[in-house]
Amino acid sequence: MADKLCLITGGAGFIGSHAAEAMLARGWRVRVLDDLSTGSAANLASAAGAELVRGDVRDLMKVRAAARGASCVLHLAAKTSVPGSVSNPIEYHDVDATGTLTALEAARIEGVRRFVMSSTCAVYGDGGPQPAGESAPAAPVSPYAAAKLAAETYCLSFGRSRMLEPVVLRYFNVYGPRQRPDLPYAAAVPAFIKAFMEGRRPVIFGSGLQTRDFVYAGDVALANACAAEAPAPPPGPYNIASGRECTVLNLLEAVAAAFGVPAEFDRAPQRPGDLERSSADARLAERSLGFRASTGLAEGISKTVEWFRRRPGLTGRP
Ligand code: NAD
């Protein structure tokens, strides 16, 4: 594996930077293509040796140049906010669907065989069977999920016409070090941590009884490595999840416990596009890719809180 090159689009982002570390640790050379719109070069501080190319994933010539010589693409570049996509559906389609098609085409032209795409559990929508298995019908609620489903469809079509070997991964709710707490629609874990660090009560949207499967970023990075290295995996899609269903209130309690403070919070109305229930059957990835998430919620939250405590600019005490 020593001389194999992997291109990671969106590799300067939260999950992409964990994927970069995982691939380097397994002996791959890593090149990152990222427009740094939500990611940053600083995220790659622990990925020594990763090459960073600044560019837009919708720019075919730029992605082709970045993919040249690679034997694998991990495609993570995307706009990722559900509420953001409700306000800006065309931009989300452009980056998440057309951007994926552009990355696929670049990989095909440059002769890259393996193409691992980051999709989302949001494609299942609300009201389907729980826990969701991969055969559950897709019923996207948000434009973000619709764009990701379109991207998945392009990946699978490139596989069926033997243009390359796609592997589609549907992540559930990922959390961990380097997830941004400062974006308008920050995910629950960094938003809760930031609130506790600033001595505020975190906000829960809706009842707090909505459920999610929270999976640690290091585990998702490992899922990408397994998908990159599996000898001839079926294209999926594969749920990438912990297999544990957790309410947002339980999550808040876990974060509060890591700070040793009471789990007090304020309420706000449910946000458009948010799902009531989301739980995963994660067994297919184990059977076909040899991947299983191994980080428990308390362990993952504790590692994440520890990272935030060390982070410059967020040094307040709970
Ligand atoms: P992130 O915003 O940290 O990462 C996305 C990266 O893509 C950023 O570094 C950003 O700068 C880059 N990017 C955005 N638009 C780009 C463009 N046009 N050209 C090049 N680079 C661009 O978010 P993340 O949470 O790390 O998400 C990574 C992937 O995982 C995304 O595809 C997302 O849809 C998927 N995903 C994330 C979660 C989650 O819980 N965080 C869940 C399901 C799926």
mmCIF file of C-alpha atoms and ligand atoms in Angstrom:
data_model
loop_
_atom_site.group_PDB
_atom_site.id
_atom_site.type_symbol
_atom_site.label_atom_id
_atom_site.label_comp_id
_atom_site.label_asym_id
_atom_site.label_seq_id
_atom_site.Cartn_x
_atom_site.Cartn_y
_atom_site.Cartn_z
ATOM 1 C CA MET A 1 0.000 0.000 0.000
ATOM 2 C CA ALA A 2 3.012 2.272 0.598
ATOM 3 C CA ASP A 3 2.926 4.180 -2.689
ATOM 4 C CA LYS A 4 -0.826 4.279 -3.257
ATOM 5 C CA LEU A 5 -2.335 7.739 -3.573
ATOM 6 C CA CYS A 6 -5.780 8.631 -2.307
ATOM 7 C CA LEU A 7 -7.598 11.859 -3.232
ATOM 8 C CA ILE A 8 -9.911 13.138 -0.490
ATOM 9 C CA THR A 9 -12.348 15.829 -1.629
ATOM 10 C CA GLY A 10 -13.497 17.872 1.358
ATOM 11 C CA GLY A 11 -10.474 16.482 3.218
ATOM 12 C CA ALA A 12 -9.893 19.749 5.110
ATOM 13 C CA GLY A 13 -13.324 19.429 6.701
ATOM 14 C CA PHE A 14 -14.424 17.775 9.899
ATOM 15 C CA ILE A 15 -14.831 14.143 8.774
ATOM 16 C CA GLY A 16 -12.465 14.449 5.804
ATOM 17 C CA SER A 17 -9.550 15.386 8.061
ATOM 18 C CA HIS A 18 -10.169 12.259 10.165
ATOM 19 C CA ALA A 19 -10.254 10.241 6.922
ATOM 20 C CA ALA A 20 -6.920 11.796 5.907
ATOM 21 C CA GLU A 21 -5.346 10.722 9.201
ATOM 22 C CA ALA A 22 -6.771 7.204 8.887
ATOM 23 C CA MET A 23 -5.482 6.747 5.335
ATOM 24 C CA LEU A 24 -2.015 8.081 6.206
ATOM 25 C CA ALA A 25 -1.886 5.726 9.191
ATOM 26 C CA ARG A 26 -2.591 2.844 6.812
ATOM 27 C CA GLY A 27 0.301 3.776 4.544
ATOM 28 C CA TRP A 28 -1.535 5.717 1.817
ATOM 29 C CA ARG A 29 -0.295 8.977 0.352
ATOM 30 C CA VAL A 30 -3.038 11.573 0.703
ATOM 31 C CA ARG A 31 -3.982 14.535 -1.481
ATOM 32 C CA VAL A 32 -6.828 16.780 -0.346
ATOM 33 C CA LEU A 33 -8.962 18.927 -2.645
ATOM 34 C CA ASP A 34 -10.988 21.492 -0.712
ATOM 35 C CA ASP A 35 -12.297 25.010 -1.323
ATOM 36 C CA LEU A 36 -11.905 25.748 2.423
ATOM 37 C CA SER A 37 -15.463 27.123 2.561
ATOM 38 C CA THR A 38 -16.169 25.320 5.854
ATOM 39 C CA GLY A 39 -12.917 23.353 6.200
ATOM 40 C CA SER A 40 -9.464 24.719 7.033
ATOM 41 C CA ALA A 41 -5.796 23.876 6.577
ATOM 42 C CA ALA A 42 -5.537 23.794 10.392
ATOM 43 C CA ASN A 43 -7.779 20.708 10.421
ATOM 44 C CA LEU A 44 -4.949 18.839 8.699
ATOM 45 C CA ALA A 45 -2.387 19.668 11.404
ATOM 46 C CA SER A 46 -2.383 16.032 12.571
ATOM 47 C CA ALA A 47 -2.299 14.663 9.019
ATOM 48 C CA ALA A 48 1.432 15.150 8.444
ATOM 49 C CA GLY A 49 2.334 14.660 4.793
ATOM 50 C CA ALA A 50 -1.135 15.279 3.364
ATOM 51 C CA GLU A 51 -0.977 17.566 0.327
ATOM 52 C CA LEU A 52 -3.648 20.301 0.229
ATOM 53 C CA VAL A 53 -4.898 21.581 -3.123
ATOM 54 C CA ARG A 54 -7.350 24.471 -2.936
ATOM 55 C CA GLY A 55 -10.159 24.146 -5.477
ATOM 56 C CA ASP A 56 -13.836 23.664 -6.155
ATOM 57 C CA VAL A 57 -15.152 20.155 -6.667
ATOM 58 C CA ARG A 58 -17.369 21.480 -9.466
ATOM 59 C CA ASP A 59 -14.268 22.453 -11.478
ATOM 60 C CA LEU A 60 -13.653 19.389 -13.674
ATOM 61 C CA MET A 61 -10.120 20.339 -14.732
ATOM 62 C CA LYS A 62 -9.103 21.039 -11.132
ATOM 63 C CA VAL A 63 -10.513 17.728 -9.878
ATOM 64 C CA ARG A 64 -8.927 15.853 -12.783
ATOM 65 C CA ALA A 65 -5.513 17.310 -11.942
ATOM 66 C CA ALA A 66 -5.978 16.386 -8.276
ATOM 67 C CA ALA A 67 -7.138 12.843 -9.126
ATOM 68 C CA ARG A 68 -4.216 12.136 -11.462
ATOM 69 C CA GLY A 69 -2.215 9.153 -10.253
ATOM 70 C CA ALA A 70 -4.685 8.253 -7.500
ATOM 71 C CA SER A 71 -6.100 4.775 -7.099
ATOM 72 C CA CYS A 72 -8.942 5.880 -4.847
ATOM 73 C CA VAL A 73 -11.172 8.911 -4.308
ATOM 74 C CA LEU A 74 -12.889 9.524 -0.982
ATOM 75 C CA HIS A 75 -15.535 12.082 -1.915
ATOM 76 C CA LEU A 76 -16.633 14.144 1.071
ATOM 77 C CA ALA A 77 -16.804 17.698 -0.327
ATOM 78 C CA ALA A 78 -20.339 18.954 0.150
ATOM 79 C CA LYS A 79 -22.582 21.535 1.689
ATOM 80 C CA THR A 80 -24.009 19.765 4.697
ATOM 81 C CA SER A 81 -26.742 21.670 6.515
ATOM 82 C CA VAL A 82 -30.346 20.415 6.317
ATOM 83 C CA PRO A 83 -31.895 23.813 7.193
ATOM 84 C CA GLY A 84 -29.324 25.546 4.957
ATOM 85 C CA SER A 85 -30.551 23.474 2.017
ATOM 86 C CA VAL A 86 -34.156 24.475 2.685
ATOM 87 C CA SER A 87 -33.100 28.133 2.256
ATOM 88 C CA ASN A 88 -30.707 27.455 -0.640
ATOM 89 C CA PRO A 89 -31.805 24.352 -2.585
ATOM 90 C CA ILE A 90 -30.204 25.225 -5.919
ATOM 91 C CA GLU A 91 -26.778 25.830 -4.388
ATOM 92 C CA TYR A 92 -27.034 22.522 -2.504
ATOM 93 C CA HIS A 93 -27.921 20.677 -5.685
ATOM 94 C CA ASP A 94 -25.025 22.343 -7.448
ATOM 95 C CA VAL A 95 -22.358 21.350 -4.911
ATOM 96 C CA ASP A 96 -23.743 18.040 -3.623
ATOM 97 C CA ALA A 97 -25.220 16.502 -6.790
ATOM 98 C CA THR A 98 -23.388 18.220 -9.667
ATOM 99 C CA GLY A 99 -20.187 18.304 -7.594
ATOM 100 C CA THR A 100 -20.396 14.525 -7.123
ATOM 101 C CA LEU A 101 -21.031 13.987 -10.842
ATOM 102 C CA THR A 102 -18.002 16.155 -11.605
ATOM 103 C CA ALA A 103 -15.814 14.180 -9.191
ATOM 104 C CA LEU A 104 -17.040 10.893 -10.693
ATOM 105 C CA GLU A 105 -16.284 12.096 -14.206
ATOM 106 C CA ALA A 106 -12.832 13.318 -13.167
ATOM 107 C CA ALA A 107 -12.116 9.935 -11.571
ATOM 108 C CA ARG A 108 -13.336 8.085 -14.659
ATOM 109 C CA ILE A 109 -11.227 10.154 -17.073
ATOM 110 C CA GLU A 110 -8.133 9.800 -14.885
ATOM 111 C CA GLY A 111 -8.618 6.035 -14.530
ATOM 112 C CA VAL A 112 -9.283 5.995 -10.766
ATOM 113 C CA ARG A 113 -11.146 2.792 -9.969
ATOM 114 C CA ARG A 114 -12.417 3.086 -6.389
ATOM 115 C CA PHE A 115 -14.791 5.979 -5.579
ATOM 116 C CA VAL A 116 -16.149 6.161 -2.028
ATOM 117 C CA MET A 117 -19.018 8.618 -1.642
ATOM 118 C CA SER A 118 -20.214 10.211 1.594
ATOM 119 C CA SER A 119 -23.982 10.124 1.656
ATOM 120 C CA THR A 120 -26.367 10.547 4.525
ATOM 121 C CA CYS A 121 -29.088 8.803 6.503
ATOM 122 C CA ALA A 122 -31.239 11.840 5.652
ATOM 123 C CA VAL A 123 -32.085 10.089 2.360
ATOM 124 C CA TYR A 124 -34.425 7.759 4.322
ATOM 125 C CA GLY A 125 -36.678 10.651 5.328
ATOM 126 C CA ASP A 126 -39.221 10.365 8.107
ATOM 127 C CA GLY A 127 -41.748 7.650 8.877
ATOM 128 C CA GLY A 128 -39.985 4.666 7.273
ATOM 129 C CA PRO A 129 -39.126 1.394 9.053
ATOM 130 C CA GLN A 130 -36.870 1.730 12.120
ATOM 131 C CA PRO A 131 -34.111 0.886 12.498
ATOM 132 C CA ALA A 132 -33.545 1.763 8.849
ATOM 133 C CA GLY A 133 -31.880 -0.932 6.759
ATOM 134 C CA GLU A 134 -30.395 -0.071 3.391
ATOM 135 C CA SER A 135 -33.377 -1.591 1.572
ATOM 136 C CA ALA A 136 -35.776 0.911 3.191
ATOM 137 C CA PRO A 137 -37.247 3.217 0.554
ATOM 138 C CA ALA A 138 -35.551 6.585 0.144
ATOM 139 C CA ALA A 139 -37.893 9.519 0.802
ATOM 140 C CA PRO A 140 -35.808 12.677 1.189
ATOM 141 C CA VAL A 141 -37.487 15.481 3.131
ATOM 142 C CA SER A 142 -34.860 18.200 2.609
ATOM 143 C CA PRO A 143 -33.184 19.423 -0.592
ATOM 144 C CA TYR A 144 -29.867 18.342 1.015
ATOM 145 C CA ALA A 145 -31.100 14.742 1.192
ATOM 146 C CA ALA A 146 -32.544 14.939 -2.324
ATOM 147 C CA ALA A 147 -29.205 16.154 -3.710
ATOM 148 C CA LYS A 148 -27.340 13.366 -1.870
ATOM 149 C CA LEU A 149 -29.755 10.762 -3.247
ATOM 150 C CA ALA A 150 -29.139 12.101 -6.755
ATOM 151 C CA ALA A 151 -25.396 11.860 -6.072
ATOM 152 C CA GLU A 152 -25.772 8.260 -4.873
ATOM 153 C CA THR A 153 -27.724 7.442 -8.040
ATOM 154 C CA TYR A 154 -24.920 8.834 -10.213
ATOM 155 C CA CYS A 155 -22.348 6.791 -8.274
ATOM 156 C CA LEU A 156 -24.291 3.559 -8.678
ATOM 157 C CA SER A 157 -24.878 4.232 -12.393
ATOM 158 C CA PHE A 158 -21.129 4.716 -12.937
ATOM 159 C CA GLY A 159 -20.658 1.336 -11.239
ATOM 160 C CA ARG A 160 -23.306 -0.473 -13.285
ATOM 161 C CA SER A 161 -21.782 0.819 -16.510
ATOM 162 C CA ARG A 162 -18.366 -0.292 -15.235
ATOM 163 C CA MET A 163 -16.832 3.167 -15.442
ATOM 164 C CA LEU A 164 -15.428 2.744 -11.920
ATOM 165 C CA GLU A 165 -16.048 0.940 -8.591
ATOM 166 C CA PRO A 166 -18.274 3.076 -6.376
ATOM 167 C CA VAL A 167 -18.951 2.462 -2.695
ATOM 168 C CA VAL A 168 -21.754 4.569 -1.209
ATOM 169 C CA LEU A 169 -21.644 5.202 2.557
ATOM 170 C CA ARG A 170 -24.659 6.662 4.356
ATOM 171 C CA TYR A 171 -23.408 8.258 7.566
ATOM 172 C CA PHE A 172 -25.761 8.776 10.449
ATOM 173 C CA ASN A 173 -25.027 11.648 12.895
ATOM 174 C CA VAL A 174 -21.277 12.053 13.061
ATOM 175 C CA TYR A 175 -19.579 13.848 15.964
ATOM 176 C CA GLY A 176 -16.014 14.298 17.183
ATOM 177 C CA PRO A 177 -13.039 16.662 17.358
ATOM 178 C CA ARG A 178 -12.979 19.463 14.731
ATOM 179 C CA GLN A 179 -16.729 19.590 14.177
ATOM 180 C CA ARG A 180 -17.624 23.274 13.944
ATOM 181 C CA PRO A 181 -19.768 24.806 16.691
ATOM 182 C CA ASP A 182 -19.849 28.244 15.079
ATOM 183 C CA LEU A 183 -21.915 27.693 11.919
ATOM 184 C CA PRO A 184 -25.516 28.978 11.784
ATOM 185 C CA TYR A 185 -26.913 25.420 11.942
ATOM 186 C CA ALA A 186 -24.252 23.715 14.069
ATOM 187 C CA ALA A 187 -24.803 20.024 14.843
ATOM 188 C CA ALA A 188 -26.011 19.111 18.330
ATOM 189 C CA VAL A 189 -22.741 17.849 19.873
ATOM 190 C CA PRO A 190 -20.512 20.883 19.152
ATOM 191 C CA ALA A 191 -23.408 23.268 19.879
ATOM 192 C CA PHE A 192 -23.983 21.639 23.293
ATOM 193 C CA ILE A 193 -20.257 21.629 24.091
ATOM 194 C CA LYS A 194 -19.847 25.282 23.116
ATOM 195 C CA ALA A 195 -22.824 26.273 25.279
ATOM 196 C CA PHE A 196 -21.472 24.446 28.344
ATOM 197 C CA MET A 197 -18.007 25.915 27.796
ATOM 198 C CA GLU A 198 -19.491 29.412 27.661
ATOM 199 C CA GLY A 199 -21.606 28.811 30.760
ATOM 200 C CA ARG A 200 -24.895 28.966 28.786
ATOM 201 C CA ARG A 201 -27.788 26.497 28.648
ATOM 202 C CA PRO A 202 -27.767 24.561 25.362
ATOM 203 C CA VAL A 203 -30.824 24.842 23.085
ATOM 204 C CA ILE A 204 -32.856 21.796 22.092
ATOM 205 C CA PHE A 205 -35.033 22.172 18.988
ATOM 206 C CA GLY A 206 -38.398 20.428 19.398
ATOM 207 C CA SER A 207 -39.206 17.912 22.135
ATOM 208 C CA GLY A 208 -35.722 16.462 22.632
ATOM 209 C CA LEU A 209 -37.300 13.036 22.223
ATOM 210 C CA GLN A 210 -36.326 12.892 18.551
ATOM 211 C CA THR A 211 -33.772 10.116 18.088
ATOM 212 C CA ARG A 212 -30.497 9.889 16.219
ATOM 213 C CA ASP A 213 -27.627 7.423 15.821
ATOM 214 C CA PHE A 214 -24.480 9.278 16.900
ATOM 215 C CA VAL A 215 -21.318 7.801 15.389
ATOM 216 C CA TYR A 216 -17.771 8.911 16.216
ATOM 217 C CA ALA A 217 -15.758 10.580 13.421
ATOM 218 C CA GLY A 218 -12.798 8.218 13.906
ATOM 219 C CA ASP A 219 -15.135 5.313 13.209
ATOM 220 C CA VAL A 220 -16.456 6.987 10.049
ATOM 221 C CA ALA A 221 -12.863 7.525 8.907
ATOM 222 C CA LEU A 222 -12.240 3.806 9.413
ATOM 223 C CA ALA A 223 -15.363 2.998 7.359
ATOM 224 C CA ASN A 224 -13.869 5.036 4.512
ATOM 225 C CA ALA A 225 -10.572 3.152 4.768
ATOM 226 C CA CYS A 226 -12.403 -0.191 4.739
ATOM 227 C CA ALA A 227 -14.377 0.903 1.665
ATOM 228 C CA ALA A 228 -11.166 2.025 -0.053
ATOM 229 C CA GLU A 229 -9.338 -1.228 0.646
ATOM 230 C CA ALA A 230 -12.026 -3.960 0.433
ATOM 231 C CA PRO A 231 -11.080 -6.248 -2.480
ATOM 232 C CA ALA A 232 -14.274 -6.062 -4.602
ATOM 233 C CA PRO A 233 -17.086 -4.737 -2.443
ATOM 234 C CA PRO A 234 -20.651 -4.447 -3.707
ATOM 235 C CA PRO A 235 -21.405 -0.730 -4.173
ATOM 236 C CA GLY A 236 -23.885 -0.472 -1.325
ATOM 237 C CA PRO A 237 -25.335 1.826 -0.095
ATOM 238 C CA TYR A 238 -24.071 1.038 3.417
ATOM 239 C CA ASN A 239 -25.291 2.514 6.681
ATOM 240 C CA ILE A 240 -22.342 3.834 8.702
ATOM 241 C CA ALA A 241 -23.609 4.103 12.240
ATOM 242 C CA SER A 242 -23.076 2.976 15.798
ATOM 243 C CA GLY A 243 -26.249 0.876 15.805
ATOM 244 C CA ARG A 244 -27.468 2.708 18.982
ATOM 245 C CA GLU A 245 -30.618 4.832 18.938
ATOM 246 C CA CYS A 246 -30.260 7.827 21.251
ATOM 247 C CA THR A 247 -32.614 10.732 22.021
ATOM 248 C CA VAL A 248 -31.263 14.250 21.801
ATOM 249 C CA LEU A 249 -32.034 14.583 25.525
ATOM 250 C CA ASN A 250 -29.863 11.526 26.268
ATOM 251 C CA LEU A 251 -27.112 13.056 24.177
ATOM 252 C CA LEU A 252 -27.349 16.293 26.146
ATOM 253 C CA GLU A 253 -27.077 14.282 29.373
ATOM 254 C CA ALA A 254 -23.928 12.557 28.072
ATOM 255 C CA VAL A 255 -22.322 15.916 27.206
ATOM 256 C CA ALA A 256 -23.361 17.421 30.566
ATOM 257 C CA ALA A 257 -21.888 14.379 32.329
ATOM 258 C CA ALA A 258 -18.562 14.898 30.542
ATOM 259 C CA PHE A 259 -18.519 18.459 31.939
ATOM 260 C CA GLY A 260 -19.842 17.361 35.348
ATOM 261 C CA VAL A 261 -22.736 19.882 35.153
ATOM 262 C CA PRO A 262 -26.552 19.476 35.334
ATOM 263 C CA ALA A 263 -28.257 18.700 32.005
ATOM 264 C CA GLU A 264 -30.251 21.948 31.856
ATOM 265 C CA PHE A 265 -31.355 23.405 28.516
ATOM 266 C CA ASP A 266 -33.637 25.873 26.723
ATOM 267 C CA ARG A 267 -36.190 24.874 24.116
ATOM 268 C CA ALA A 268 -36.739 26.263 20.598
ATOM 269 C CA PRO A 269 -39.241 25.211 17.891
ATOM 270 C CA GLN A 270 -38.424 22.188 15.724
ATOM 271 C CA ARG A 271 -36.504 23.193 12.566
ATOM 272 C CA PRO A 272 -37.846 22.621 9.020
ATOM 273 C CA GLY A 273 -36.585 19.378 7.474
ATOM 274 C CA ASP A 274 -35.576 17.841 10.838
ATOM 275 C CA LEU A 275 -36.565 14.185 11.283
ATOM 276 C CA GLU A 276 -38.452 12.793 14.288
ATOM 277 C CA ARG A 277 -36.755 9.394 14.399
ATOM 278 C CA SER A 278 -33.490 8.138 12.896
ATOM 279 C CA SER A 279 -31.951 4.792 13.834
ATOM 280 C CA ALA A 280 -29.738 2.434 11.886
ATOM 281 C CA ASP A 281 -29.324 -1.203 11.081
ATOM 282 C CA ALA A 282 -25.536 -1.153 10.603
ATOM 283 C CA ARG A 283 -24.918 -4.856 9.939
ATOM 284 C CA LEU A 284 -24.437 -4.765 6.155
ATOM 285 C CA ALA A 285 -21.223 -2.699 6.360
ATOM 286 C CA GLU A 286 -19.831 -5.249 8.794
ATOM 287 C CA ARG A 287 -20.678 -8.170 6.516
ATOM 288 C CA SER A 288 -19.490 -6.616 3.237
ATOM 289 C CA LEU A 289 -16.807 -4.091 4.215
ATOM 290 C CA GLY A 290 -15.574 -5.552 7.499
ATOM 291 C CA PHE A 291 -16.415 -2.268 9.239
ATOM 292 C CA ARG A 292 -17.925 -1.956 12.686
ATOM 293 C CA ALA A 293 -18.064 1.207 14.826
ATOM 294 C CA SER A 294 -16.238 0.574 18.094
ATOM 295 C CA THR A 295 -16.348 3.891 19.972
ATOM 296 C CA GLY A 296 -19.013 4.083 22.701
ATOM 297 C CA LEU A 297 -20.974 7.322 23.195
ATOM 298 C CA ALA A 298 -19.409 8.210 26.584
ATOM 299 C CA GLU A 299 -15.901 7.553 25.224
ATOM 300 C CA GLY A 300 -16.498 9.528 22.022
ATOM 301 C CA ILE A 301 -18.090 12.459 23.860
ATOM 302 C CA SER A 302 -15.253 12.518 26.369
ATOM 303 C CA LYS A 303 -12.611 12.610 23.579
ATOM 304 C CA THR A 304 -14.564 15.355 21.840
ATOM 305 C CA VAL A 305 -14.975 17.479 24.983
ATOM 306 C CA GLU A 306 -11.263 17.046 25.715
ATOM 307 C CA TRP A 307 -10.395 18.319 22.228
ATOM 308 C CA PHE A 308 -12.683 21.352 22.592
ATOM 309 C CA ARG A 309 -11.191 22.201 25.974
ATOM 310 C CA ARG A 310 -7.752 22.414 24.359
ATOM 311 C CA ARG A 311 -9.008 24.441 21.401
ATOM 312 C CA PRO A 312 -7.827 28.070 21.243
ATOM 313 C CA GLY A 313 -10.756 30.483 21.349
ATOM 314 C CA LEU A 314 -13.075 28.170 23.262
ATOM 315 C CA THR A 315 -11.379 28.183 26.599
ATOM 316 C CA GLY A 316 -14.303 29.179 28.870
ATOM 317 C CA ARG A 317 -15.107 26.920 31.788
ATOM 318 C CA PRO A 318 -18.550 25.404 32.217
HETATM 319 P P1 NAD B 1 -17.561 19.786 6.533
HETATM 320 O O1 NAD B 1 -18.322 21.006 6.103
HETATM 321 O O2 NAD B 1 -16.623 19.902 7.654
HETATM 322 O O3 NAD B 1 -16.810 19.138 5.296
HETATM 323 C C1 NAD B 1 -17.096 19.428 3.974
HETATM 324 C C2 NAD B 1 -15.815 19.896 3.310
HETATM 325 O O4 NAD B 1 -16.075 20.131 1.925
HETATM 326 C C3 NAD B 1 -15.288 21.208 3.896
HETATM 327 O O5 NAD B 1 -13.907 21.093 4.154
HETATM 328 C C4 NAD B 1 -15.573 22.233 2.815
HETATM 329 O O6 NAD B 1 -14.637 23.296 2.828
HETATM 330 C C5 NAD B 1 -15.505 21.378 1.567
HETATM 331 N N1 NAD B 1 -16.303 21.903 0.459
HETATM 332 C C6 NAD B 1 -17.565 22.388 0.482
HETATM 333 N N2 NAD B 1 -17.946 22.770 -0.745
HETATM 334 C C7 NAD B 1 -16.899 22.507 -1.579
HETATM 335 C C8 NAD B 1 -16.673 22.686 -2.960
HETATM 336 N N3 NAD B 1 -17.620 23.225 -3.761
HETATM 337 N N4 NAD B 1 -15.488 22.298 -3.472
HETATM 338 C C9 NAD B 1 -14.511 21.760 -2.670
HETATM 339 N N5 NAD B 1 -14.668 21.575 -1.351
HETATM 340 C C10 NAD B 1 -15.851 21.945 -0.810
HETATM 341 O O7 NAD B 1 -18.694 18.688 6.836
HETATM 342 P P2 NAD B 1 -18.560 17.181 7.321
HETATM 343 O O8 NAD B 1 -19.545 17.025 8.401
HETATM 344 O O9 NAD B 1 -17.143 16.807 7.535
HETATM 345 O O10 NAD B 1 -19.137 16.393 6.068
HETATM 346 C C11 NAD B 1 -18.321 15.600 5.197
HETATM 347 C C12 NAD B 1 -19.229 14.738 4.334
HETATM 348 O O11 NAD B 1 -19.983 13.846 5.166
HETATM 349 C C13 NAD B 1 -20.258 15.534 3.529
HETATM 350 O O12 NAD B 1 -20.377 14.947 2.254
HETATM 351 C C14 NAD B 1 -21.536 15.355 4.317
HETATM 352 O O13 NAD B 1 -22.689 15.474 3.508
HETATM 353 C C15 NAD B 1 -21.353 13.940 4.841
HETATM 354 N N6 NAD B 1 -22.142 13.650 6.036
HETATM 355 C C16 NAD B 1 -21.848 14.270 7.217
HETATM 356 C C17 NAD B 1 -22.607 13.940 8.338
HETATM 357 C C18 NAD B 1 -22.327 14.564 9.684
HETATM 358 O O14 NAD B 1 -23.007 14.186 10.653
HETATM 359 N N7 NAD B 1 -21.379 15.482 9.837
HETATM 360 C C19 NAD B 1 -23.661 13.028 8.228
HETATM 361 C C20 NAD B 1 -23.936 12.462 7.000
HETATM 362 C C21 NAD B 1 -23.155 12.756 5.906
#
